[in-house]
PDB file of C-alpha atoms and ligand atoms in Angstrom:
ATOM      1  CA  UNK N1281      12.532 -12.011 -23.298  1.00 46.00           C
ATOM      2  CA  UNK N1282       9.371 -10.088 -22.852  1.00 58.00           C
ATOM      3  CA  UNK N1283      10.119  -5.728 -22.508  1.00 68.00           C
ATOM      4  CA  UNK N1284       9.787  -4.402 -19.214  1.00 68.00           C
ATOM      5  CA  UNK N1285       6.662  -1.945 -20.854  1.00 87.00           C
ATOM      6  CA  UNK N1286       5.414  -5.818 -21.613  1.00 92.00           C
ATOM      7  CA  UNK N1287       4.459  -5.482 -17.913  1.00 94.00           C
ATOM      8  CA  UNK N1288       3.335  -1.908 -18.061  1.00 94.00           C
ATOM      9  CA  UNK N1289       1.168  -2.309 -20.799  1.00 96.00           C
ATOM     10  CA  UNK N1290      -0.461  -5.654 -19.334  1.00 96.00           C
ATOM     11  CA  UNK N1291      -1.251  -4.092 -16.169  1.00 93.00           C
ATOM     12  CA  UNK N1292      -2.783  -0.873 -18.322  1.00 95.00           C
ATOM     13  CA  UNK N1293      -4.553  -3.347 -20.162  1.00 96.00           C
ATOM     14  CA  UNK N1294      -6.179  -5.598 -17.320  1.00 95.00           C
ATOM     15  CA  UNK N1295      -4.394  -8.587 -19.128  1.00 97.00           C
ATOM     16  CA  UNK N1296      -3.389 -10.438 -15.816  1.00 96.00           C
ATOM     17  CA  UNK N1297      -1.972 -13.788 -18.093  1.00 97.00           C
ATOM     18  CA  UNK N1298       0.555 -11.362 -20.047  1.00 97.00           C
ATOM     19  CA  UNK N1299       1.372  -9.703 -17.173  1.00 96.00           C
ATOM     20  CA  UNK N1300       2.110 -12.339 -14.814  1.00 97.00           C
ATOM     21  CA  UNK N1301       3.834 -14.062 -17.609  1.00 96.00           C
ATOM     22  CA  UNK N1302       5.814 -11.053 -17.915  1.00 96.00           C
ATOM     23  CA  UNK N1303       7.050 -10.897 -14.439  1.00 96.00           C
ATOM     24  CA  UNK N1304       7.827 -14.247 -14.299  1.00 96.00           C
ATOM     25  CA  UNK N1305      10.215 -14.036 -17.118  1.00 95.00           C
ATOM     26  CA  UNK N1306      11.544 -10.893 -16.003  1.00 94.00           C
ATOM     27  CA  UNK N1307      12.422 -12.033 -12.352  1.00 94.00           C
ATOM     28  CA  UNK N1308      14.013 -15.392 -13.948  1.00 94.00           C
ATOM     29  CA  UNK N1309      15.676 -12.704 -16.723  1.00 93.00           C
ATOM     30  CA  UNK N1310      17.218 -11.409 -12.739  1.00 93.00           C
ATOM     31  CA  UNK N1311      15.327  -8.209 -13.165  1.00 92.00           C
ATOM     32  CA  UNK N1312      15.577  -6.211  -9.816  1.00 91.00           C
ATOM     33  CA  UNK N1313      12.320  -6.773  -7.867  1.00 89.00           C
ATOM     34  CA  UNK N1314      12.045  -3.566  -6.667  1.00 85.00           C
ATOM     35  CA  UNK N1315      12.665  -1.771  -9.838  1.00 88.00           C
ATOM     36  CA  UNK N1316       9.913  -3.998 -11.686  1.00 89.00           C
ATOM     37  CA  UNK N1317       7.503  -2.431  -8.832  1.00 87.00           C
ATOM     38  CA  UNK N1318       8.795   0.938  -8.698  1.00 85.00           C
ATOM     39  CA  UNK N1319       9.306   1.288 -13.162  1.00 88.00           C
ATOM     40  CA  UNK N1320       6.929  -0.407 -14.082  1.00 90.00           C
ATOM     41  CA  UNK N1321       3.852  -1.277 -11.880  1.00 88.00           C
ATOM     42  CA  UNK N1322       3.598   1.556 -10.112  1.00 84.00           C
ATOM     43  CA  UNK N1323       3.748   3.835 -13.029  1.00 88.00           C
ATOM     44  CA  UNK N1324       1.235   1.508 -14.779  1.00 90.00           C
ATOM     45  CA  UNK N1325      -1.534   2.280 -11.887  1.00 85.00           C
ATOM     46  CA  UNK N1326      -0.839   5.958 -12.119  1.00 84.00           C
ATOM     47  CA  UNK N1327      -1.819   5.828 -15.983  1.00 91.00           C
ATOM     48  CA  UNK N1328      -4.689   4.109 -14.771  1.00 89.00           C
ATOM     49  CA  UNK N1329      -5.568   6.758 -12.115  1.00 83.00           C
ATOM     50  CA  UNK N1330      -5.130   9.409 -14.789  1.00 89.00           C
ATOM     51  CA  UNK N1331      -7.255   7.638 -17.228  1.00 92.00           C
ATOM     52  CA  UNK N1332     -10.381   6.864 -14.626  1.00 86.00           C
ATOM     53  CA  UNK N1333      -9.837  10.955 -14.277  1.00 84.00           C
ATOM     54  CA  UNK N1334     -10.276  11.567 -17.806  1.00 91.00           C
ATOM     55  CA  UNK N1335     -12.829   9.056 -18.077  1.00 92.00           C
ATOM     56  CA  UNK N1336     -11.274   7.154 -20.356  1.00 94.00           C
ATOM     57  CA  UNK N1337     -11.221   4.187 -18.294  1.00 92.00           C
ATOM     58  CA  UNK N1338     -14.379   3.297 -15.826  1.00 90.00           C
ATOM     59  CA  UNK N1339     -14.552   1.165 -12.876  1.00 85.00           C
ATOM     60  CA  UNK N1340     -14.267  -2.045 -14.689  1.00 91.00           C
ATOM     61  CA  UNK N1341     -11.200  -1.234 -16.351  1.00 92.00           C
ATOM     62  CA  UNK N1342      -9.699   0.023 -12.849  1.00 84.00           C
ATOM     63  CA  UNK N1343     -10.843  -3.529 -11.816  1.00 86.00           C
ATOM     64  CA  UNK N1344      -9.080  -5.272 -14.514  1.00 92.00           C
ATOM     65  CA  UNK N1345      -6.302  -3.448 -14.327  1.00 91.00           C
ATOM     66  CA  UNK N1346      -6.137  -3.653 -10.157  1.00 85.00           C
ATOM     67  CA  UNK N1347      -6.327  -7.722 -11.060  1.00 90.00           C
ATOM     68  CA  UNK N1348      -3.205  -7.451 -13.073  1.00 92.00           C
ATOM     69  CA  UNK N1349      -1.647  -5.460 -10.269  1.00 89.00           C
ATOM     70  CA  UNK N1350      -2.392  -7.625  -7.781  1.00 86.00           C
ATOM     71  CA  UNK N1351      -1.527 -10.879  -9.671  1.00 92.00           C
ATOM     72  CA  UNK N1352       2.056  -9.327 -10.583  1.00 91.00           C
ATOM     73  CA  UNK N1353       2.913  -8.887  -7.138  1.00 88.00           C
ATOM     74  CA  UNK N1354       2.318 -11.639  -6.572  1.00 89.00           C
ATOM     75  CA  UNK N1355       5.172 -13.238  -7.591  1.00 93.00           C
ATOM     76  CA  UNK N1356       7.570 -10.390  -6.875  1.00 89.00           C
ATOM     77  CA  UNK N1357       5.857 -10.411  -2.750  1.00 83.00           C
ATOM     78  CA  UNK N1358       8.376 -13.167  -1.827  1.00 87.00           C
ATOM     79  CA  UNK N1359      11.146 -11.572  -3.255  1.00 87.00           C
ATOM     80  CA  UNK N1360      11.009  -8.876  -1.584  1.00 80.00           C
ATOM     81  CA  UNK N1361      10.340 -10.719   1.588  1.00 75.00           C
ATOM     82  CA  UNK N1362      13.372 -12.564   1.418  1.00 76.00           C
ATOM     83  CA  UNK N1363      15.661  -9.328   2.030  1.00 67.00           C
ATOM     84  CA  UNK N1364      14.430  -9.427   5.465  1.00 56.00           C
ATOM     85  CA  UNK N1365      17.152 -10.036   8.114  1.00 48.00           C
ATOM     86  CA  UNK N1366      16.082 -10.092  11.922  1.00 54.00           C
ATOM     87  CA  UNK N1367      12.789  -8.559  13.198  1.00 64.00           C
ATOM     88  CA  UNK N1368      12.751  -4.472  13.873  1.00 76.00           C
ATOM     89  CA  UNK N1369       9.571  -4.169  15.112  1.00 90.00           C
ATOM     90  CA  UNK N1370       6.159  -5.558  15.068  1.00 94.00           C
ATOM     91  CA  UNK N1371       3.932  -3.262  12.765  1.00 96.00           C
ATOM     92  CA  UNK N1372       0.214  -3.561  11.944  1.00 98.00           C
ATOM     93  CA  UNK N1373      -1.048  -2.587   8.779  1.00 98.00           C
ATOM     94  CA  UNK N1374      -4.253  -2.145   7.440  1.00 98.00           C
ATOM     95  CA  UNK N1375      -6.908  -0.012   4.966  1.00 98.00           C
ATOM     96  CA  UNK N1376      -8.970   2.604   6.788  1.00 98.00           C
ATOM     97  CA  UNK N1377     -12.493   1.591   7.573  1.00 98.00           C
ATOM     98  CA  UNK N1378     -15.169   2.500   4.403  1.00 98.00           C
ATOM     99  CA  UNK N1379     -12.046   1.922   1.989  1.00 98.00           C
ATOM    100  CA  UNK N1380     -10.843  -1.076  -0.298  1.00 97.00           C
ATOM    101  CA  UNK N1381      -7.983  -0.089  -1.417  1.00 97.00           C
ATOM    102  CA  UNK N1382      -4.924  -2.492  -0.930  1.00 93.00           C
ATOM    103  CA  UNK N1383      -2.627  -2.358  -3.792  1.00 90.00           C
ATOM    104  CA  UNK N1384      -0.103   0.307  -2.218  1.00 90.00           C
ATOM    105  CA  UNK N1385      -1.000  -0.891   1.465  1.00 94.00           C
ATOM    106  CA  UNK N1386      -0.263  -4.459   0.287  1.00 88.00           C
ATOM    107  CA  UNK N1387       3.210  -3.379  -1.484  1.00 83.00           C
ATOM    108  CA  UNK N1388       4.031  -0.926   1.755  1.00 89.00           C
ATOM    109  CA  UNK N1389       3.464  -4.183   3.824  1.00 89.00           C
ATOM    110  CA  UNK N1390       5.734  -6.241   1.793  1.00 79.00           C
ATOM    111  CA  UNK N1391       8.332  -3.876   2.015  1.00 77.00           C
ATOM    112  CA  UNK N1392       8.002  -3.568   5.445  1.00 85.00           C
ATOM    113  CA  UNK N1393       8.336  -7.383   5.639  1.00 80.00           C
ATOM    114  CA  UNK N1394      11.155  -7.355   3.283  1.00 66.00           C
ATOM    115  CA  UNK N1395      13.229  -4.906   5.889  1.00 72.00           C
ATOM    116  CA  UNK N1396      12.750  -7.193   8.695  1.00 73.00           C
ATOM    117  CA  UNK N1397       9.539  -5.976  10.238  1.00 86.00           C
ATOM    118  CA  UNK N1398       6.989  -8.428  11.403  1.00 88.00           C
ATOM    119  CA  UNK N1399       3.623  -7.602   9.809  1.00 91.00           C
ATOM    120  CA  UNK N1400       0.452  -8.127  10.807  1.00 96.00           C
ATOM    121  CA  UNK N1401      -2.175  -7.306   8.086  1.00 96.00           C
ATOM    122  CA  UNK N1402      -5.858  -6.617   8.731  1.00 98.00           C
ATOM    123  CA  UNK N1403      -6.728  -5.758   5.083  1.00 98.00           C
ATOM    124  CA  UNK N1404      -9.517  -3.043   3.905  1.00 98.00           C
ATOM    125  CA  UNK N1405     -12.025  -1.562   5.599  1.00 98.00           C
ATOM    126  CA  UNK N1406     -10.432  -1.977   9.441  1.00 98.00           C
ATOM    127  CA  UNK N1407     -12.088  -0.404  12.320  1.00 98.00           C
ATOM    128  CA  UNK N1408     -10.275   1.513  14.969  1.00 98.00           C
ATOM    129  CA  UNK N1409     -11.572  -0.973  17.384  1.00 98.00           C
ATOM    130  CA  UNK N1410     -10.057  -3.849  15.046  1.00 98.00           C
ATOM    131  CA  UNK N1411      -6.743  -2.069  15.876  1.00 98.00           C
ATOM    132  CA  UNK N1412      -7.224  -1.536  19.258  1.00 98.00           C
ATOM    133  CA  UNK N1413      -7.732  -5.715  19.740  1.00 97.00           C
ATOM    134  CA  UNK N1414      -4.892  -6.522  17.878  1.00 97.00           C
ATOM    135  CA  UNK N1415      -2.764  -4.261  19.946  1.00 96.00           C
ATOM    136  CA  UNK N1416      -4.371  -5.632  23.023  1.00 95.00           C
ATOM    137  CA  UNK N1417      -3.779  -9.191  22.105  1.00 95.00           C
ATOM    138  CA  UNK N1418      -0.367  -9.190  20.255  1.00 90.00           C
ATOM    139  CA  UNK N1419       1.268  -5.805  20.774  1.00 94.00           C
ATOM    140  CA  UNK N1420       2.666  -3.786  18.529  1.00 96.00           C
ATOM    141  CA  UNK N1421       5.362  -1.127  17.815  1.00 96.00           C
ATOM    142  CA  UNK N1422       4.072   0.768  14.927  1.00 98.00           C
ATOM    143  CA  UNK N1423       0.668   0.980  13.353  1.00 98.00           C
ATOM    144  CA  UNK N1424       0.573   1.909   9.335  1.00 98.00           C
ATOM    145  CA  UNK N1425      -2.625   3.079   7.968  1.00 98.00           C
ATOM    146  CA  UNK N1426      -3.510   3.373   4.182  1.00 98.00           C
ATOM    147  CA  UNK N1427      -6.239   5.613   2.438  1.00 98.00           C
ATOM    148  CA  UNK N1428      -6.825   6.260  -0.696  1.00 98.00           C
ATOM    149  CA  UNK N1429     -10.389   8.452  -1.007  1.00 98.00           C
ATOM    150  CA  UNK N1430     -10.762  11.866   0.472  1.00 98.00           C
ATOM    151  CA  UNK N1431     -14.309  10.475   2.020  1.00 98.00           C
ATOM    152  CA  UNK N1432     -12.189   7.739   3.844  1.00 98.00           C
ATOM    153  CA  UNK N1433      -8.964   9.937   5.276  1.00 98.00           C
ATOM    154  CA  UNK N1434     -10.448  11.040   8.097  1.00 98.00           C
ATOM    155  CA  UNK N1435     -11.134   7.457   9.715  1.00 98.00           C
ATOM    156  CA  UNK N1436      -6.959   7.887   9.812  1.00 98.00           C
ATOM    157  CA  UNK N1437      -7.944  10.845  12.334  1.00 98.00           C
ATOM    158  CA  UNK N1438     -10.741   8.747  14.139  1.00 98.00           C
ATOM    159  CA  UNK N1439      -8.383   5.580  14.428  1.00 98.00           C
ATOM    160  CA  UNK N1440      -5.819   8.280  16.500  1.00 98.00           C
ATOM    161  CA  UNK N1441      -8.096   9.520  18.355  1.00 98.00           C
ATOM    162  CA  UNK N1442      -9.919   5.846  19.484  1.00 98.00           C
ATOM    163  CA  UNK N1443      -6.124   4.822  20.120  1.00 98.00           C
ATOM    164  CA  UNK N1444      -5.656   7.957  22.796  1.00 98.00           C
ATOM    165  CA  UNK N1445      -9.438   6.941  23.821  1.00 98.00           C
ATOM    166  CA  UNK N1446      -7.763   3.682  24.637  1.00 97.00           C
ATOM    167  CA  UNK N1447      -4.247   4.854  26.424  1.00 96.00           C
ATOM    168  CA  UNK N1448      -2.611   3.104  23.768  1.00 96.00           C
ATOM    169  CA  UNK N1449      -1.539   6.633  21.710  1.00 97.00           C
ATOM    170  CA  UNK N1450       2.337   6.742  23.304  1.00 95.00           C
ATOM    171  CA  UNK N1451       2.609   2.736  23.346  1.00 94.00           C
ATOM    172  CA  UNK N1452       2.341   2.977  19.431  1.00 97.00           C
ATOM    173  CA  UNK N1453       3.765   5.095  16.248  1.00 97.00           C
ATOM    174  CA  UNK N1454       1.353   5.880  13.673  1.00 98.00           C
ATOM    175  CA  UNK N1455       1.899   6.335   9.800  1.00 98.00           C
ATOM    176  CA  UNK N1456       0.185   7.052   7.497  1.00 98.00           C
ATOM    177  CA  UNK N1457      -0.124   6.776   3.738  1.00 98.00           C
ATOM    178  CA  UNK N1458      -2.428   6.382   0.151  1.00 98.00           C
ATOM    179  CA  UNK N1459      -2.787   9.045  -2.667  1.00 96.00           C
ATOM    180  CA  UNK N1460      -4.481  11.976  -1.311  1.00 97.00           C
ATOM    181  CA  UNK N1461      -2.388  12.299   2.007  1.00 98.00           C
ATOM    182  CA  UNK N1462       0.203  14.646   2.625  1.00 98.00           C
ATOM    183  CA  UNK N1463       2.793  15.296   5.247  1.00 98.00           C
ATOM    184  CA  UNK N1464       0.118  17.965   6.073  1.00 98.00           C
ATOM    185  CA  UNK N1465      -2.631  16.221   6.926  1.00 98.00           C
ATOM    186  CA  UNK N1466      -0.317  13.751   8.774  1.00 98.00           C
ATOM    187  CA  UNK N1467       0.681  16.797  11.107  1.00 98.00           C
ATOM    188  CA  UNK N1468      -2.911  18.350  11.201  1.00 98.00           C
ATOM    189  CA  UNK N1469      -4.390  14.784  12.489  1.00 98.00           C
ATOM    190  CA  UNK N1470      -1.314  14.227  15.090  1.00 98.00           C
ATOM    191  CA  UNK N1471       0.434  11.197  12.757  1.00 98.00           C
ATOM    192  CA  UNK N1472       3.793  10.022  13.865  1.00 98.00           C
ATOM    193  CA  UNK N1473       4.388  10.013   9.720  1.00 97.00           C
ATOM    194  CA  UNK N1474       3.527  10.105   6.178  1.00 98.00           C
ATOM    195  CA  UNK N1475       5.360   8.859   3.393  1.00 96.00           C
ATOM    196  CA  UNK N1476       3.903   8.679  -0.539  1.00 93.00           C
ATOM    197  CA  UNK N1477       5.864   5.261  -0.889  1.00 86.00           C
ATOM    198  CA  UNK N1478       6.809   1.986   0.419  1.00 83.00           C
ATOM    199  CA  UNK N1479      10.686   2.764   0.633  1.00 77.00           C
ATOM    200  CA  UNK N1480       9.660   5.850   2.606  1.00 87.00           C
ATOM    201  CA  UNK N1481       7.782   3.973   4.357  1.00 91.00           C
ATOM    202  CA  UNK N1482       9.783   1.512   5.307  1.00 87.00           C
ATOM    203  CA  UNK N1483      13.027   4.338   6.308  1.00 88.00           C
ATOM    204  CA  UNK N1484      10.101   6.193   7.998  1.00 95.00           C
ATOM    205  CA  UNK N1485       9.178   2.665  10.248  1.00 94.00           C
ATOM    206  CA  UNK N1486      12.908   2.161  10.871  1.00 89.00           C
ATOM    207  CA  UNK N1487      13.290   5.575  12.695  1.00 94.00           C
ATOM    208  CA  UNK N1488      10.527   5.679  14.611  1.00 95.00           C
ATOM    209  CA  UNK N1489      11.111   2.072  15.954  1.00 91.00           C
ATOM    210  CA  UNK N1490      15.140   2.727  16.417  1.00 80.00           C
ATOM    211  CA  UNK N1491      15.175   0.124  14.203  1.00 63.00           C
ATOM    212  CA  UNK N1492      18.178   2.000  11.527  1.00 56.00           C
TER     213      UNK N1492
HETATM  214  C1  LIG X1000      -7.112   0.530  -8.481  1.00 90.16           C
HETATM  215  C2  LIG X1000      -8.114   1.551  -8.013  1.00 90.16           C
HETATM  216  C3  LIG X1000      -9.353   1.079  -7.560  1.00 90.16           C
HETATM  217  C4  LIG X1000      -9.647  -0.416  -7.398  1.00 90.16           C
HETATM  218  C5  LIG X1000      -8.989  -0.883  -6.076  1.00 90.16           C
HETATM  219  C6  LIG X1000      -8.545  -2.325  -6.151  1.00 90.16           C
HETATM  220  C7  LIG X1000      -7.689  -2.692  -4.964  1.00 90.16           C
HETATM  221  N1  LIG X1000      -7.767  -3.956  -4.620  1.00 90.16           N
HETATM  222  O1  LIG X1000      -6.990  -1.893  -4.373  1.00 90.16           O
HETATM  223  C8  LIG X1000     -11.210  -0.416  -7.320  1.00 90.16           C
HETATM  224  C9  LIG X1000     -11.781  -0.622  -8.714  1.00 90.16           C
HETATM  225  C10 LIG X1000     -11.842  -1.455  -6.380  1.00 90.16           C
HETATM  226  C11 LIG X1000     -11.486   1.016  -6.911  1.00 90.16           C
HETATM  227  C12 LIG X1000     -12.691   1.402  -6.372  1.00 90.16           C
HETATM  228  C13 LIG X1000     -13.021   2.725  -6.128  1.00 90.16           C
HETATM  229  N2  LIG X1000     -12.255   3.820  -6.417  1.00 90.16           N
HETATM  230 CO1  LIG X1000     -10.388   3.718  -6.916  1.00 90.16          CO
HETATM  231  N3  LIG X1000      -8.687   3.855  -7.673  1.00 90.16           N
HETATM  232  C14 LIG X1000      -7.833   2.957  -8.049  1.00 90.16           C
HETATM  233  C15 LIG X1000      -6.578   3.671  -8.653  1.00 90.16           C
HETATM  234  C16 LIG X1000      -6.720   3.658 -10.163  1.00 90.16           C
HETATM  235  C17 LIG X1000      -5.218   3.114  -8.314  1.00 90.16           C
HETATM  236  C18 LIG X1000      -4.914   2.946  -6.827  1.00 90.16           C
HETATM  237  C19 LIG X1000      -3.658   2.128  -6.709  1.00 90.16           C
HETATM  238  O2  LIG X1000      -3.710   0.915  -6.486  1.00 90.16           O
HETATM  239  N4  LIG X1000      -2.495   2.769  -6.950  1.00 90.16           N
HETATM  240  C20 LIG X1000      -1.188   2.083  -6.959  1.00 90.16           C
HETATM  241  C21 LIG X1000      -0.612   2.034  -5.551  1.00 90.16           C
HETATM  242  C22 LIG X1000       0.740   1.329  -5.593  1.00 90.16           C
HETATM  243  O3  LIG X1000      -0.441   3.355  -5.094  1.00 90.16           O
HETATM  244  P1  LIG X1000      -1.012   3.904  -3.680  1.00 90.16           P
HETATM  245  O4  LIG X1000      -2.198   3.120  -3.270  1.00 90.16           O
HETATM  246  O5  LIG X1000      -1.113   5.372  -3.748  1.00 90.16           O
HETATM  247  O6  LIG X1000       0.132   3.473  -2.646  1.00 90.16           O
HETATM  248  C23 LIG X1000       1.425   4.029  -2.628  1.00 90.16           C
HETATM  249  C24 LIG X1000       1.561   5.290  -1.758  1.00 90.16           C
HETATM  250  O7  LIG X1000       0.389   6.048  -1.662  1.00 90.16           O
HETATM  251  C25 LIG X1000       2.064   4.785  -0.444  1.00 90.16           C
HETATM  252  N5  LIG X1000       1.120   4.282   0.566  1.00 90.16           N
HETATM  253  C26 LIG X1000      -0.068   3.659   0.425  1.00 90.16           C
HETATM  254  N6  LIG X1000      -0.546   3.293   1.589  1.00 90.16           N
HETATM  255  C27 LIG X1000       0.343   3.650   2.537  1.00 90.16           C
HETATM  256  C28 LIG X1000       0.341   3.499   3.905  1.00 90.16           C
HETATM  257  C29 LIG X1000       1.411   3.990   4.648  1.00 90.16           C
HETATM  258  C30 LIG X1000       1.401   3.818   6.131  1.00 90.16           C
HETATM  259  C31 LIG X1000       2.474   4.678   3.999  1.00 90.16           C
HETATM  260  C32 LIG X1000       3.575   5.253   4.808  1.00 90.16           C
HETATM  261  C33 LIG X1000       2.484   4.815   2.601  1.00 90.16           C
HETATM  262  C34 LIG X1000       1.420   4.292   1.884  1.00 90.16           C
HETATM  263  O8  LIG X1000       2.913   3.720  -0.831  1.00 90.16           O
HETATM  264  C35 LIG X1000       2.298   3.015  -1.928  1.00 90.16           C
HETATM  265  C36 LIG X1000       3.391   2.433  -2.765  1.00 90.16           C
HETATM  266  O9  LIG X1000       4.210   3.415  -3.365  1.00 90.16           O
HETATM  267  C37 LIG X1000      -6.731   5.106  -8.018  1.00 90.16           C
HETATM  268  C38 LIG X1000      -6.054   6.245  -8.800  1.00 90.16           C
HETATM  269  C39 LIG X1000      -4.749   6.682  -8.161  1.00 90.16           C
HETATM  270  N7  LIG X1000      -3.915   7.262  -8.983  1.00 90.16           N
HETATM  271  O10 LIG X1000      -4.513   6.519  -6.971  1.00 90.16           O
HETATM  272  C40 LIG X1000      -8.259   5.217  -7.953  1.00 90.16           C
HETATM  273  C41 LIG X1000      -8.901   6.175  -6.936  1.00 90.16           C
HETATM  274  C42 LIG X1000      -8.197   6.113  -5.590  1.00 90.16           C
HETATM  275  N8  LIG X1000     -10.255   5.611  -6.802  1.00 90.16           N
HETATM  276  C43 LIG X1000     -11.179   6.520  -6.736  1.00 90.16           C
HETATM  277  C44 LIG X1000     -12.566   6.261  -6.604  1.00 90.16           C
HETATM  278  C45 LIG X1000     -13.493   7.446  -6.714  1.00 90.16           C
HETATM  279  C46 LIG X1000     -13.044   4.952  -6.382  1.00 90.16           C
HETATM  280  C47 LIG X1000     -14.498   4.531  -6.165  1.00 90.16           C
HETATM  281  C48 LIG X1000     -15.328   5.446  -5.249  1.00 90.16           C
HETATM  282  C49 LIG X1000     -15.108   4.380  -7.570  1.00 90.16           C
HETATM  283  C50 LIG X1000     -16.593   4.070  -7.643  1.00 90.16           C
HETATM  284  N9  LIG X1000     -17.303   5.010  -8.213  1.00 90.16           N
HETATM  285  O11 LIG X1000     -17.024   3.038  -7.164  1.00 90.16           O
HETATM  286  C51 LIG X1000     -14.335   3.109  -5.543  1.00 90.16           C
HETATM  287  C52 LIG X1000     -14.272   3.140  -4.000  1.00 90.16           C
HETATM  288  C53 LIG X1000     -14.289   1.767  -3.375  1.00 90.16           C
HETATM  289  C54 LIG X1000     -13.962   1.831  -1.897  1.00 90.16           C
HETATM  290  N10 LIG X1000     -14.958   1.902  -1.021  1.00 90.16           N
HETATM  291  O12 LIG X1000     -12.798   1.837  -1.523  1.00 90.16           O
HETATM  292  C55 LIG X1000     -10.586   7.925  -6.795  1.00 90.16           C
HETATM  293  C56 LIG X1000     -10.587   8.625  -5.435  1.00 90.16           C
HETATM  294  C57 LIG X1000     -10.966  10.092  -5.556  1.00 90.16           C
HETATM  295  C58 LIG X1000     -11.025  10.772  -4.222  1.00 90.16           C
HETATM  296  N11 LIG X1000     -10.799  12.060  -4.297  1.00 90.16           N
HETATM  297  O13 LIG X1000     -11.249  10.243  -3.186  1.00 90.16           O
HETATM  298  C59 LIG X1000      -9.172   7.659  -7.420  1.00 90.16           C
HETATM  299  C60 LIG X1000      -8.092   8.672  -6.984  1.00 90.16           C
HETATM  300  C61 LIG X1000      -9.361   7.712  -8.962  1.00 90.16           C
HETATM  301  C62 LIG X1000      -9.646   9.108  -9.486  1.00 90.16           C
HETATM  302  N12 LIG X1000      -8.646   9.785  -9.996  1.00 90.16           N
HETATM  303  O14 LIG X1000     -10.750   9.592  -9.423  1.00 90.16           O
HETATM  304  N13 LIG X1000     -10.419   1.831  -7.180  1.00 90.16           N
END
């Protein structure tokens, strides 16, 4: 049976075989899903952050390593899909516009999905006006937005204020979410929310859809 820092070390590695190997024979092992994520995977893309920082890693390792990441998940994605009981709310989700960052919005929609939320996920780089269809056609209950680059966190501010632009601001929550944001900033812009991970996130949705 492979270590749990089998995983780790895979992901800090870029080695997406090992690490998806890893997983699987972790989860069949009857590993807790969310602890793999939350010990191991998590922890392993913070190493990497620190690493890129120290520039001891470059943006081909980061892509390696994001690979791994992403392959991991994966597998554990349906797993923690499967804890959802009925719907509490229709949510969409989706990367600010000028960023391509999904890892954490990708795990923060899982989670969502997990706890019963139906998700609607417009990946990276999504416009205000990408929102503001989706609401239009579908509806929705809460909208999450991720960032992760300073140069990118203020299209969370711009997305607000093209939703009030719109007279959807009150129809919808907002939260938001990625590495550089803060509870502050959430205020400051006139978010609904902020939470710096996907159980927070997920508690966070619950309350502001009366869902808990
Ligand atoms: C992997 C990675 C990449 C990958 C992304 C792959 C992918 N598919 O996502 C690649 C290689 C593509 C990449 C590219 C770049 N990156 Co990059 N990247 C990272 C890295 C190492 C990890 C990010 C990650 O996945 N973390 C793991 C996840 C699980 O964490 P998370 O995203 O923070 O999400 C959690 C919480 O924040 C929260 N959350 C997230 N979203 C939301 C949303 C809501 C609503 C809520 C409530 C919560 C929530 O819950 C999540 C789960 O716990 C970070 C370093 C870091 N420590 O963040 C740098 C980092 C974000 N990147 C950085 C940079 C500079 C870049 C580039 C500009 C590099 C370059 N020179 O090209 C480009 C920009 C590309 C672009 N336009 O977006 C900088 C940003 C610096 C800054 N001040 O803005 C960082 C901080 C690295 C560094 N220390 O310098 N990157």
């Amino acid at each position: 049976m492979p270590e749990m820092t089998e995983l780790k070390e895979a992901i800090l590695r870029g080695d997406a075989k090992t690490a998806v190997a890893a997983t699987r024979t972790l989860l069949a092992e009857g590993i807790d899903p969310v602890e793999l994520v939350t010990k191991q995977m998590i922890p392993a893309m913070d190493e990497v952050g620190r690493r890129f920082e120290c520039q001891d890693y470059f943006v081909p390792e980061l892509l390696l390593s994001a690979r791994a990441m992403k392959s991991a998940l994966e597998l554990v994605r349906p797993l923690l899909i499967e804890r959802g009981a009925t719907p509490a709310g229709r949510v969409i989700i989706g990367t600010v516009k000028g960023d391509l960052h999904d890892i954490g919005k990708n795990l923060v929609a899982s989670m969502l999905e997990g706890a019963g939320f139906e998700v609607v996920d417009l990946g990276v780089d999504v416009t205000p006006q990408k929102i503001i269809s989706e609401i239009q056609a579908q509806g929705a209950d809460l909208v999450a937005l991720s960032a992760l680059l300073t140069t990118t966190m203020p299209n969370m501010k711009t997305t607000i204020e093209e939703l009030k632009k719109a007279g959807m601001r009150e129809k919808v929550k907002v939260i938001i979410g990625g590495a550089p944001v803060t509870q502050q900033y959430a205020d400051q812009i006139g978010a609904d929310g902020f939470s710096d991970n996907a159980n927070g996130a997920v508690s966070l949705a619950r309350r502001l859809v009366g869902a808990s």
